[in-house]
Amino acid sequence: MLFDLTDLRLFIAIAELKSMTRAAERLHLSLAAASSRIKELEARFGVRLLYRENKGVQLAPAGETLLVHAQQFMQQVERLKGDMQQYNNGIKGHIRIFANTTAVTEFMPEVLGDFLAKHPQVNVALEERLNHDIVRAVHEGTADIGIVAGDIQSPGLQILNFSTDRLVLATSPAHPLAQSGHVPFAATLEYDHIGLHEGSTLQHFLNRIVAENGKQLKMRIQVRSFEAMCRMIEADVGIGILPQSAAQRLSRSMRLALVELDEPWAVRERSVVVQQLETLPHYARELVDCICRWEQDK
């Protein structure tokens, strides 16, 4: 073995504290034992990991690389401990999913309802995140499955396209744009907008589109859900852009006019992102299959 878990915990502590002495104290090791462990690590890898200075220690380039891998390795160890602990509570599996706003609010409740009814001994943690955070989490192994919308390029990950949605403009029936049929995004910018909270994937995407064109949204109100957004739109407080699937569902119970956006970016691919599908536990692969079949099974 090139290292053991104590070696990695010690190295991470040294990097955080920038002190061999304080790191040794944290792990309840003598300074001599800690120093010996680091020297053995350097000997096994054949590279210098630390620069020892009067004011403490600094990571060498090889040490920076080791730190990244050590942190990821220890995260996996903690996940393993957590997953195994759940066997004591009758839980046989745990899946971590990071997803965009539409997935969390529109179709994952239905998908997870069906999946968990068939797999009562599996736990799922579902968190709403921005696209780039989702991809990074899957790449780093802190999420098992990611669900994103739009063009995603991430070498080293498997990207499985499973459906297509489009963004539409929603207005009240009395709004000047309500009878337009289709409009360019620029035509909406003179009106007050109802948007989602800043942490949502959709709002982040629209803000970027506006900024790239040197414009600014006239944001009247920001809310936490598509339903709240459409209630404001129905009351003619402003207009809003949301996925067609959500807009059509909500228009069944609200008086909304849906207008097509005449923009190429309005069409958005939905994708599942994983490291390697074949290395996921069988129940996680089944969940990926459920997500990919969702639109067909509706």
PDB file of C-alpha atoms in Angstrom:
ATOM      1  CA  MET A   1       0.000   0.000   0.000  1.00  0.00           C
ATOM      2  CA  LEU A   2       1.227   3.490  -0.863  1.00  0.00           C
ATOM      3  CA  PHE A   3      -0.770   5.001   2.008  1.00  0.00           C
ATOM      4  CA  ASP A   4      -3.454   4.347   4.611  1.00  0.00           C
ATOM      5  CA  LEU A   5      -6.407   6.478   5.755  1.00  0.00           C
ATOM      6  CA  THR A   6      -4.403   8.043   8.597  1.00  0.00           C
ATOM      7  CA  ASP A   7      -1.792   9.207   6.069  1.00  0.00           C
ATOM      8  CA  LEU A   8      -4.494  10.919   4.000  1.00  0.00           C
ATOM      9  CA  ARG A   9      -6.225  12.481   7.005  1.00  0.00           C
ATOM     10  CA  LEU A  10      -2.855  13.767   8.219  1.00  0.00           C
ATOM     11  CA  PHE A  11      -1.942  15.201   4.828  1.00  0.00           C
ATOM     12  CA  ILE A  12      -5.314  16.965   4.495  1.00  0.00           C
ATOM     13  CA  ALA A  13      -4.946  18.397   8.002  1.00  0.00           C
ATOM     14  CA  ILE A  14      -1.443  19.678   7.192  1.00  0.00           C
ATOM     15  CA  ALA A  15      -2.753  21.371   4.045  1.00  0.00           C
ATOM     16  CA  GLU A  16      -5.604  23.002   5.969  1.00  0.00           C
ATOM     17  CA  LEU A  17      -3.570  24.098   9.002  1.00  0.00           C
ATOM     18  CA  LYS A  18      -0.261  24.733   7.210  1.00  0.00           C
ATOM     19  CA  SER A  19       1.413  23.246  10.242  1.00  0.00           C
ATOM     20  CA  MET A  20       2.824  19.781  10.879  1.00  0.00           C
ATOM     21  CA  THR A  21       2.578  20.308  14.652  1.00  0.00           C
ATOM     22  CA  ARG A  22      -1.080  21.362  14.684  1.00  0.00           C
ATOM     23  CA  ALA A  23      -2.020  18.617  12.220  1.00  0.00           C
ATOM     24  CA  ALA A  24      -0.353  16.021  14.442  1.00  0.00           C
ATOM     25  CA  GLU A  25      -2.277  17.355  17.447  1.00  0.00           C
ATOM     26  CA  ARG A  26      -5.564  17.140  15.549  1.00  0.00           C
ATOM     27  CA  LEU A  27      -4.958  13.455  14.778  1.00  0.00           C
ATOM     28  CA  HIS A  28      -3.535  12.718  18.233  1.00  0.00           C
ATOM     29  CA  LEU A  29      -0.122  11.792  16.825  1.00  0.00           C
ATOM     30  CA  SER A  30       3.293  12.763  18.092  1.00  0.00           C
ATOM     31  CA  LEU A  31       5.163  15.242  15.895  1.00  0.00           C
ATOM     32  CA  ALA A  32       7.811  12.586  15.233  1.00  0.00           C
ATOM     33  CA  ALA A  33       5.183  10.065  14.094  1.00  0.00           C
ATOM     34  CA  ALA A  34       3.498  12.623  11.824  1.00  0.00           C
ATOM     35  CA  SER A  35       6.815  13.668  10.279  1.00  0.00           C
ATOM     36  CA  SER A  36       7.757  10.038   9.742  1.00  0.00           C
ATOM     37  CA  ARG A  37       4.467   9.328   7.958  1.00  0.00           C
ATOM     38  CA  ILE A  38       4.953  12.241   5.561  1.00  0.00           C
ATOM     39  CA  LYS A  39       8.564  11.244   4.843  1.00  0.00           C
ATOM     40  CA  GLU A  40       7.401   7.689   4.071  1.00  0.00           C
ATOM     41  CA  LEU A  41       4.705   9.046   1.736  1.00  0.00           C
ATOM     42  CA  GLU A  42       7.287  11.108  -0.119  1.00  0.00           C
ATOM     43  CA  ALA A  43       9.568   8.083  -0.365  1.00  0.00           C
ATOM     44  CA  ARG A  44       6.803   5.825  -1.691  1.00  0.00           C
ATOM     45  CA  PHE A  45       5.676   8.321  -4.327  1.00  0.00           C
ATOM     46  CA  GLY A  46       9.243   9.373  -5.087  1.00  0.00           C
ATOM     47  CA  VAL A  47       8.393  13.106  -5.015  1.00  0.00           C
ATOM     48  CA  ARG A  48       8.493  16.024  -2.580  1.00  0.00           C
ATOM     49  CA  LEU A  49       5.035  16.739  -1.183  1.00  0.00           C
ATOM     50  CA  LEU A  50       5.789  19.568   1.262  1.00  0.00           C
ATOM     51  CA  TYR A  51       8.156  22.484   1.599  1.00  0.00           C
ATOM     52  CA  ARG A  52       9.101  22.834   5.257  1.00  0.00           C
ATOM     53  CA  GLU A  53       9.596  26.503   6.188  1.00  0.00           C
ATOM     54  CA  ASN A  54      10.189  28.450   9.403  1.00  0.00           C
ATOM     55  CA  LYS A  55       6.577  29.656   9.478  1.00  0.00           C
ATOM     56  CA  GLY A  56       5.075  26.277   8.703  1.00  0.00           C
ATOM     57  CA  VAL A  57       4.695  24.114   5.611  1.00  0.00           C
ATOM     58  CA  GLN A  58       3.590  24.741   2.031  1.00  0.00           C
ATOM     59  CA  LEU A  59       2.395  22.182  -0.489  1.00  0.00           C
ATOM     60  CA  ALA A  60       4.718  21.343  -3.353  1.00  0.00           C
ATOM     61  CA  PRO A  61       3.084  20.916  -6.809  1.00  0.00           C
ATOM     62  CA  ALA A  62       2.888  17.149  -6.275  1.00  0.00           C
ATOM     63  CA  GLY A  63       1.353  17.840  -2.870  1.00  0.00           C
ATOM     64  CA  GLU A  64      -1.388  19.952  -4.460  1.00  0.00           C
ATOM     65  CA  THR A  65      -2.257  17.016  -6.713  1.00  0.00           C
ATOM     66  CA  LEU A  66      -2.241  14.574  -3.810  1.00  0.00           C
ATOM     67  CA  LEU A  67      -4.508  16.894  -1.807  1.00  0.00           C
ATOM     68  CA  VAL A  68      -7.208  16.882  -4.532  1.00  0.00           C
ATOM     69  CA  HIS A  69      -7.196  13.083  -4.712  1.00  0.00           C
ATOM     70  CA  ALA A  70      -6.997  12.694  -0.933  1.00  0.00           C
ATOM     71  CA  GLN A  71     -10.055  14.907  -0.402  1.00  0.00           C
ATOM     72  CA  GLN A  72     -12.044  13.015  -3.038  1.00  0.00           C
ATOM     73  CA  PHE A  73     -10.941   9.682  -1.584  1.00  0.00           C
ATOM     74  CA  MET A  74     -11.985  10.672   1.934  1.00  0.00           C
ATOM     75  CA  GLN A  75     -15.347  11.925   0.654  1.00  0.00           C
ATOM     76  CA  GLN A  76     -15.899   8.498  -0.854  1.00  0.00           C
ATOM     77  CA  VAL A  77     -14.906   6.862   2.431  1.00  0.00           C
ATOM     78  CA  GLU A  78     -17.445   8.983   4.325  1.00  0.00           C
ATOM     79  CA  ARG A  79     -20.121   8.127   1.781  1.00  0.00           C
ATOM     80  CA  LEU A  80     -19.264   4.454   2.143  1.00  0.00           C
ATOM     81  CA  LYS A  81     -19.545   4.688   5.941  1.00  0.00           C
ATOM     82  CA  GLY A  82     -22.884   6.463   5.656  1.00  0.00           C
ATOM     83  CA  ASP A  83     -24.273   4.017   3.125  1.00  0.00           C
ATOM     84  CA  MET A  84     -23.173   0.997   5.142  1.00  0.00           C
ATOM     85  CA  GLN A  85     -24.563   2.476   8.360  1.00  0.00           C
ATOM     86  CA  GLN A  86     -27.995   2.635   6.778  1.00  0.00           C
ATOM     87  CA  TYR A  87     -28.072  -1.154   6.523  1.00  0.00           C
ATOM     88  CA  ASN A  88     -28.622  -1.125  10.281  1.00  0.00           C
ATOM     89  CA  ASN A  89     -31.830   0.837   9.682  1.00  0.00           C
ATOM     90  CA  GLY A  90     -33.145  -1.458   6.957  1.00  0.00           C
ATOM     91  CA  ILE A  91     -31.945   0.809   4.134  1.00  0.00           C
ATOM     92  CA  LYS A  92     -30.174  -1.079   1.350  1.00  0.00           C
ATOM     93  CA  GLY A  93     -29.136   1.786  -0.893  1.00  0.00           C
ATOM     94  CA  HIS A  94     -28.707   5.548  -1.152  1.00  0.00           C
ATOM     95  CA  ILE A  95     -28.685   7.734  -4.270  1.00  0.00           C
ATOM     96  CA  ARG A  96     -27.617  11.388  -4.397  1.00  0.00           C
ATOM     97  CA  ILE A  97     -29.133  13.443  -7.231  1.00  0.00           C
ATOM     98  CA  PHE A  98     -28.350  17.048  -8.159  1.00  0.00           C
ATOM     99  CA  ALA A  99     -30.892  18.471 -10.609  1.00  0.00           C
ATOM    100  CA  ASN A 100     -32.040  21.693 -12.208  1.00  0.00           C
ATOM    101  CA  THR A 101     -35.194  23.575 -11.240  1.00  0.00           C
ATOM    102  CA  THR A 102     -37.470  21.986 -13.830  1.00  0.00           C
ATOM    103  CA  ALA A 103     -36.480  18.457 -12.909  1.00  0.00           C
ATOM    104  CA  VAL A 104     -36.949  19.048  -9.174  1.00  0.00           C
ATOM    105  CA  THR A 105     -40.372  20.662  -9.540  1.00  0.00           C
ATOM    106  CA  GLU A 106     -41.868  19.112 -12.662  1.00  0.00           C
ATOM    107  CA  PHE A 107     -41.071  15.465 -13.261  1.00  0.00           C
ATOM    108  CA  MET A 108     -38.814  14.061 -10.533  1.00  0.00           C
ATOM    109  CA  PRO A 109     -41.649  13.905  -7.947  1.00  0.00           C
ATOM    110  CA  GLU A 110     -43.562  11.608 -10.305  1.00  0.00           C
ATOM    111  CA  VAL A 111     -40.470   9.585 -11.257  1.00  0.00           C
ATOM    112  CA  LEU A 112     -39.369   9.160  -7.642  1.00  0.00           C
ATOM    113  CA  GLY A 113     -42.886   8.324  -6.499  1.00  0.00           C
ATOM    114  CA  ASP A 114     -42.979   5.340  -8.862  1.00  0.00           C
ATOM    115  CA  PHE A 115     -39.366   4.335  -8.245  1.00  0.00           C
ATOM    116  CA  LEU A 116     -39.488   4.455  -4.444  1.00  0.00           C
ATOM    117  CA  ALA A 117     -42.757   2.526  -4.337  1.00  0.00           C
ATOM    118  CA  LYS A 118     -40.911  -0.324  -6.067  1.00  0.00           C
ATOM    119  CA  HIS A 119     -37.703   0.164  -4.018  1.00  0.00           C
ATOM    120  CA  PRO A 120     -38.768   0.883  -0.416  1.00  0.00           C
ATOM    121  CA  GLN A 121     -35.272   0.122   0.913  1.00  0.00           C
ATOM    122  CA  VAL A 122     -33.570   2.800  -1.187  1.00  0.00           C
ATOM    123  CA  ASN A 123     -33.165   6.391   0.029  1.00  0.00           C
ATOM    124  CA  VAL A 124     -32.827   9.323  -2.379  1.00  0.00           C
ATOM    125  CA  ALA A 125     -31.375  12.774  -1.663  1.00  0.00           C
ATOM    126  CA  LEU A 126     -32.534  15.273  -4.319  1.00  0.00           C
ATOM    127  CA  GLU A 127     -31.034  18.781  -4.373  1.00  0.00           C
ATOM    128  CA  GLU A 128     -31.630  21.694  -6.736  1.00  0.00           C
ATOM    129  CA  ARG A 129     -28.377  23.068  -8.161  1.00  0.00           C
ATOM    130  CA  LEU A 130     -27.083  25.107 -11.121  1.00  0.00           C
ATOM    131  CA  ASN A 131     -25.936  23.216 -14.214  1.00  0.00           C
ATOM    132  CA  HIS A 132     -22.212  23.799 -13.677  1.00  0.00           C
ATOM    133  CA  ASP A 133     -22.506  22.750 -10.020  1.00  0.00           C
ATOM    134  CA  ILE A 134     -24.343  19.592 -11.066  1.00  0.00           C
ATOM    135  CA  VAL A 135     -21.687  18.601 -13.581  1.00  0.00           C
ATOM    136  CA  ARG A 136     -18.862  19.331 -11.134  1.00  0.00           C
ATOM    137  CA  ALA A 137     -20.530  17.305  -8.367  1.00  0.00           C
ATOM    138  CA  VAL A 138     -20.956  14.266 -10.623  1.00  0.00           C
ATOM    139  CA  HIS A 139     -17.373  14.619 -11.835  1.00  0.00           C
ATOM    140  CA  GLU A 140     -16.069  14.825  -8.253  1.00  0.00           C
ATOM    141  CA  GLY A 141     -18.295  11.996  -7.064  1.00  0.00           C
ATOM    142  CA  THR A 142     -20.347  14.033  -4.579  1.00  0.00           C
ATOM    143  CA  ALA A 143     -23.489  13.294  -6.626  1.00  0.00           C
ATOM    144  CA  ASP A 144     -24.334   9.941  -8.229  1.00  0.00           C
ATOM    145  CA  ILE A 145     -26.714  11.326 -10.847  1.00  0.00           C
ATOM    146  CA  GLY A 146     -27.093  14.784 -12.363  1.00  0.00           C
ATOM    147  CA  ILE A 147     -30.052  16.122 -14.340  1.00  0.00           C
ATOM    148  CA  VAL A 148     -29.356  19.166 -16.508  1.00  0.00           C
ATOM    149  CA  ALA A 149     -30.935  21.178 -19.313  1.00  0.00           C
ATOM    150  CA  GLY A 150     -29.220  22.771 -22.281  1.00  0.00           C
ATOM    151  CA  ASP A 151     -25.929  22.117 -24.024  1.00  0.00           C
ATOM    152  CA  ILE A 152     -23.498  20.348 -21.699  1.00  0.00           C
ATOM    153  CA  GLN A 153     -19.901  19.512 -22.608  1.00  0.00           C
ATOM    154  CA  SER A 154     -17.989  17.549 -19.999  1.00  0.00           C
ATOM    155  CA  PRO A 155     -15.264  15.116 -21.113  1.00  0.00           C
ATOM    156  CA  GLY A 156     -15.057  12.060 -18.909  1.00  0.00           C
ATOM    157  CA  LEU A 157     -18.766  11.934 -18.069  1.00  0.00           C
ATOM    158  CA  GLN A 158     -21.600  10.050 -19.725  1.00  0.00           C
ATOM    159  CA  ILE A 159     -24.381  12.354 -20.934  1.00  0.00           C
ATOM    160  CA  LEU A 160     -27.699  10.673 -21.716  1.00  0.00           C
ATOM    161  CA  ASN A 161     -30.259  12.852 -23.528  1.00  0.00           C
ATOM    162  CA  PHE A 162     -33.759  11.758 -22.608  1.00  0.00           C
ATOM    163  CA  SER A 163     -36.194  14.503 -23.710  1.00  0.00           C
ATOM    164  CA  THR A 164     -36.535  17.953 -25.211  1.00  0.00           C
ATOM    165  CA  ASP A 165     -38.402  20.899 -23.732  1.00  0.00           C
ATOM    166  CA  ARG A 166     -38.616  24.501 -24.816  1.00  0.00           C
ATOM    167  CA  LEU A 167     -38.868  27.789 -23.000  1.00  0.00           C
ATOM    168  CA  VAL A 168     -41.996  29.852 -23.627  1.00  0.00           C
ATOM    169  CA  LEU A 169     -43.247  33.260 -22.616  1.00  0.00           C
ATOM    170  CA  ALA A 170     -46.244  33.320 -20.286  1.00  0.00           C
ATOM    171  CA  THR A 171     -48.438  36.425 -20.009  1.00  0.00           C
ATOM    172  CA  SER A 172     -51.887  37.303 -18.768  1.00  0.00           C
ATOM    173  CA  PRO A 173     -54.576  37.139 -21.502  1.00  0.00           C
ATOM    174  CA  ALA A 174     -54.835  40.952 -21.395  1.00  0.00           C
ATOM    175  CA  HIS A 175     -51.123  41.600 -21.944  1.00  0.00           C
ATOM    176  CA  PRO A 176     -50.030  43.288 -25.231  1.00  0.00           C
ATOM    177  CA  LEU A 177     -47.868  40.262 -26.149  1.00  0.00           C
ATOM    178  CA  ALA A 178     -50.588  37.695 -25.439  1.00  0.00           C
ATOM    179  CA  GLN A 179     -51.791  37.457 -29.033  1.00  0.00           C
ATOM    180  CA  SER A 180     -48.357  37.578 -30.668  1.00  0.00           C
ATOM    181  CA  GLY A 181     -48.025  33.882 -31.529  1.00  0.00           C
ATOM    182  CA  HIS A 182     -44.248  34.108 -31.247  1.00  0.00           C
ATOM    183  CA  VAL A 183     -41.842  36.844 -30.162  1.00  0.00           C
ATOM    184  CA  PRO A 184     -38.074  37.381 -29.981  1.00  0.00           C
ATOM    185  CA  PHE A 185     -36.684  37.554 -26.481  1.00  0.00           C
ATOM    186  CA  ALA A 186     -35.652  41.190 -27.026  1.00  0.00           C
ATOM    187  CA  ALA A 187     -39.330  42.151 -27.402  1.00  0.00           C
ATOM    188  CA  THR A 188     -39.994  41.064 -23.819  1.00  0.00           C
ATOM    189  CA  LEU A 189     -37.329  43.248 -22.249  1.00  0.00           C
ATOM    190  CA  GLU A 190     -39.425  46.422 -22.193  1.00  0.00           C
ATOM    191  CA  TYR A 191     -41.920  44.745 -19.831  1.00  0.00           C
ATOM    192  CA  ASP A 192     -41.704  43.834 -16.157  1.00  0.00           C
ATOM    193  CA  HIS A 193     -40.650  40.207 -15.595  1.00  0.00           C
ATOM    194  CA  ILE A 194     -41.538  37.707 -12.917  1.00  0.00           C
ATOM    195  CA  GLY A 195     -38.542  35.462 -12.290  1.00  0.00           C
ATOM    196  CA  LEU A 196     -37.366  32.603 -10.143  1.00  0.00           C
ATOM    197  CA  HIS A 197     -34.937  32.993  -7.254  1.00  0.00           C
ATOM    198  CA  GLU A 198     -31.282  33.630  -8.109  1.00  0.00           C
ATOM    199  CA  GLY A 199     -30.261  30.091  -7.195  1.00  0.00           C
ATOM    200  CA  SER A 200     -32.393  28.550  -9.931  1.00  0.00           C
ATOM    201  CA  THR A 201     -30.841  27.153 -13.096  1.00  0.00           C
ATOM    202  CA  LEU A 202     -33.391  28.897 -15.335  1.00  0.00           C
ATOM    203  CA  GLN A 203     -32.893  32.343 -13.815  1.00  0.00           C
ATOM    204  CA  HIS A 204     -29.124  31.950 -13.999  1.00  0.00           C
ATOM    205  CA  PHE A 205     -29.440  31.005 -17.684  1.00  0.00           C
ATOM    206  CA  LEU A 206     -31.713  33.965 -18.561  1.00  0.00           C
ATOM    207  CA  ASN A 207     -29.486  36.416 -16.693  1.00  0.00           C
ATOM    208  CA  ARG A 208     -26.524  35.185 -18.728  1.00  0.00           C
ATOM    209  CA  ILE A 209     -28.425  35.557 -22.024  1.00  0.00           C
ATOM    210  CA  VAL A 210     -29.416  39.119 -21.145  1.00  0.00           C
ATOM    211  CA  ALA A 211     -25.909  40.063 -20.018  1.00  0.00           C
ATOM    212  CA  GLU A 212     -24.332  38.654 -23.192  1.00  0.00           C
ATOM    213  CA  ASN A 213     -26.540  41.025 -25.201  1.00  0.00           C
ATOM    214  CA  GLY A 214     -25.725  44.024 -23.032  1.00  0.00           C
ATOM    215  CA  LYS A 215     -29.279  44.233 -21.704  1.00  0.00           C
ATOM    216  CA  GLN A 216     -30.972  43.932 -18.336  1.00  0.00           C
ATOM    217  CA  LEU A 217     -34.199  42.274 -17.198  1.00  0.00           C
ATOM    218  CA  LYS A 218     -36.770  44.552 -15.584  1.00  0.00           C
ATOM    219  CA  MET A 219     -37.278  42.172 -12.684  1.00  0.00           C
ATOM    220  CA  ARG A 220     -40.448  43.026 -10.783  1.00  0.00           C
ATOM    221  CA  ILE A 221     -40.665  40.042  -8.451  1.00  0.00           C
ATOM    222  CA  GLN A 222     -38.667  36.862  -7.861  1.00  0.00           C
ATOM    223  CA  VAL A 223     -40.407  33.801  -6.446  1.00  0.00           C
ATOM    224  CA  ARG A 224     -39.529  30.227  -5.440  1.00  0.00           C
ATOM    225  CA  SER A 225     -41.665  28.160  -7.818  1.00  0.00           C
ATOM    226  CA  PHE A 226     -43.240  28.043 -11.268  1.00  0.00           C
ATOM    227  CA  GLU A 227     -46.690  28.012  -9.646  1.00  0.00           C
ATOM    228  CA  ALA A 228     -46.020  31.227  -7.728  1.00  0.00           C
ATOM    229  CA  MET A 229     -44.520  32.722 -10.860  1.00  0.00           C
ATOM    230  CA  CYS A 230     -47.640  31.938 -12.931  1.00  0.00           C
ATOM    231  CA  ARG A 231     -49.999  33.269 -10.262  1.00  0.00           C
ATOM    232  CA  MET A 232     -48.206  36.612 -10.480  1.00  0.00           C
ATOM    233  CA  ILE A 233     -48.384  36.480 -14.280  1.00  0.00           C
ATOM    234  CA  GLU A 234     -52.108  35.628 -14.183  1.00  0.00           C
ATOM    235  CA  ALA A 235     -52.626  38.716 -11.997  1.00  0.00           C
ATOM    236  CA  ASP A 236     -50.841  40.775 -14.703  1.00  0.00           C
ATOM    237  CA  VAL A 237     -48.013  41.763 -12.345  1.00  0.00           C
ATOM    238  CA  GLY A 238     -45.521  40.929 -15.103  1.00  0.00           C
ATOM    239  CA  ILE A 239     -44.548  38.361 -17.718  1.00  0.00           C
ATOM    240  CA  GLY A 240     -42.282  35.369 -17.331  1.00  0.00           C
ATOM    241  CA  ILE A 241     -40.269  32.728 -19.150  1.00  0.00           C
ATOM    242  CA  LEU A 242     -40.569  29.105 -18.083  1.00  0.00           C
ATOM    243  CA  PRO A 243     -40.425  25.585 -19.549  1.00  0.00           C
ATOM    244  CA  GLN A 244     -43.334  24.714 -21.804  1.00  0.00           C
ATOM    245  CA  SER A 245     -44.088  21.560 -19.810  1.00  0.00           C
ATOM    246  CA  ALA A 246     -44.595  23.575 -16.613  1.00  0.00           C
ATOM    247  CA  ALA A 247     -46.474  26.352 -18.411  1.00  0.00           C
ATOM    248  CA  GLN A 248     -48.948  23.942 -20.032  1.00  0.00           C
ATOM    249  CA  ARG A 249     -49.601  22.141 -16.746  1.00  0.00           C
ATOM    250  CA  LEU A 250     -50.245  25.378 -14.866  1.00  0.00           C
ATOM    251  CA  SER A 251     -52.337  26.899 -17.652  1.00  0.00           C
ATOM    252  CA  ARG A 252     -54.961  24.211 -16.990  1.00  0.00           C
ATOM    253  CA  SER A 253     -55.820  25.902 -13.694  1.00  0.00           C
ATOM    254  CA  MET A 254     -54.812  29.514 -14.438  1.00  0.00           C
ATOM    255  CA  ARG A 255     -55.673  32.056 -17.102  1.00  0.00           C
ATOM    256  CA  LEU A 256     -52.392  32.291 -19.003  1.00  0.00           C
ATOM    257  CA  ALA A 257     -51.395  33.058 -22.570  1.00  0.00           C
ATOM    258  CA  LEU A 258     -48.394  31.063 -23.809  1.00  0.00           C
ATOM    259  CA  VAL A 259     -46.272  32.622 -26.530  1.00  0.00           C
ATOM    260  CA  GLU A 260     -43.477  30.872 -28.416  1.00  0.00           C
ATOM    261  CA  LEU A 261     -40.021  32.397 -28.049  1.00  0.00           C
ATOM    262  CA  ASP A 262     -38.385  32.910 -31.428  1.00  0.00           C
ATOM    263  CA  GLU A 263     -34.881  32.005 -30.197  1.00  0.00           C
ATOM    264  CA  PRO A 264     -32.664  28.976 -30.956  1.00  0.00           C
ATOM    265  CA  TRP A 265     -31.706  28.696 -27.263  1.00  0.00           C
ATOM    266  CA  ALA A 266     -35.365  28.294 -26.295  1.00  0.00           C
ATOM    267  CA  VAL A 267     -35.146  24.594 -27.254  1.00  0.00           C
ATOM    268  CA  ARG A 268     -33.371  22.779 -24.417  1.00  0.00           C
ATOM    269  CA  GLU A 269     -32.212  19.186 -24.235  1.00  0.00           C
ATOM    270  CA  ARG A 270     -32.714  17.419 -20.936  1.00  0.00           C
ATOM    271  CA  SER A 271     -29.912  15.059 -19.975  1.00  0.00           C
ATOM    272  CA  VAL A 272     -28.858  12.675 -17.243  1.00  0.00           C
ATOM    273  CA  VAL A 273     -25.169  12.957 -16.318  1.00  0.00           C
ATOM    274  CA  VAL A 274     -23.223  10.145 -14.618  1.00  0.00           C
ATOM    275  CA  GLN A 275     -19.583   9.140 -14.307  1.00  0.00           C
ATOM    276  CA  GLN A 276     -20.022   5.625 -15.692  1.00  0.00           C
ATOM    277  CA  LEU A 277     -23.465   4.086 -15.878  1.00  0.00           C
ATOM    278  CA  GLU A 278     -22.186   0.521 -15.594  1.00  0.00           C
ATOM    279  CA  THR A 279     -20.394   1.231 -12.285  1.00  0.00           C
ATOM    280  CA  LEU A 280     -23.525   2.535 -10.526  1.00  0.00           C
ATOM    281  CA  PRO A 281     -25.364   0.174  -8.173  1.00  0.00           C
ATOM    282  CA  HIS A 282     -28.159  -1.726  -9.908  1.00  0.00           C
ATOM    283  CA  TYR A 283     -30.893   0.319  -8.189  1.00  0.00           C
ATOM    284  CA  ALA A 284     -29.258   3.599  -9.338  1.00  0.00           C
ATOM    285  CA  ARG A 285     -29.124   2.270 -12.911  1.00  0.00           C
ATOM    286  CA  GLU A 286     -32.821   1.436 -12.614  1.00  0.00           C
ATOM    287  CA  LEU A 287     -33.540   5.022 -11.524  1.00  0.00           C
ATOM    288  CA  VAL A 288     -31.605   6.398 -14.508  1.00  0.00           C
ATOM    289  CA  ASP A 289     -33.728   4.151 -16.726  1.00  0.00           C
ATOM    290  CA  CYS A 290     -36.912   5.464 -15.055  1.00  0.00           C
ATOM    291  CA  ILE A 291     -35.833   9.071 -15.719  1.00  0.00           C
ATOM    292  CA  CYS A 292     -34.980   8.341 -19.349  1.00  0.00           C
ATOM    293  CA  ARG A 293     -38.356   6.629 -19.876  1.00  0.00           C
ATOM    294  CA  TRP A 294     -40.352   9.321 -18.104  1.00  0.00           C
ATOM    295  CA  GLU A 295     -41.636  11.144 -21.180  1.00  0.00           C
ATOM    296  CA  GLN A 296     -42.515   7.892 -22.985  1.00  0.00           C
ATOM    297  CA  ASP A 297     -44.433   6.607 -19.947  1.00  0.00           C
ATOM    298  CA  LYS A 298     -46.511   9.770 -19.429  1.00  0.00           C
TER     299      LYS A 298
END
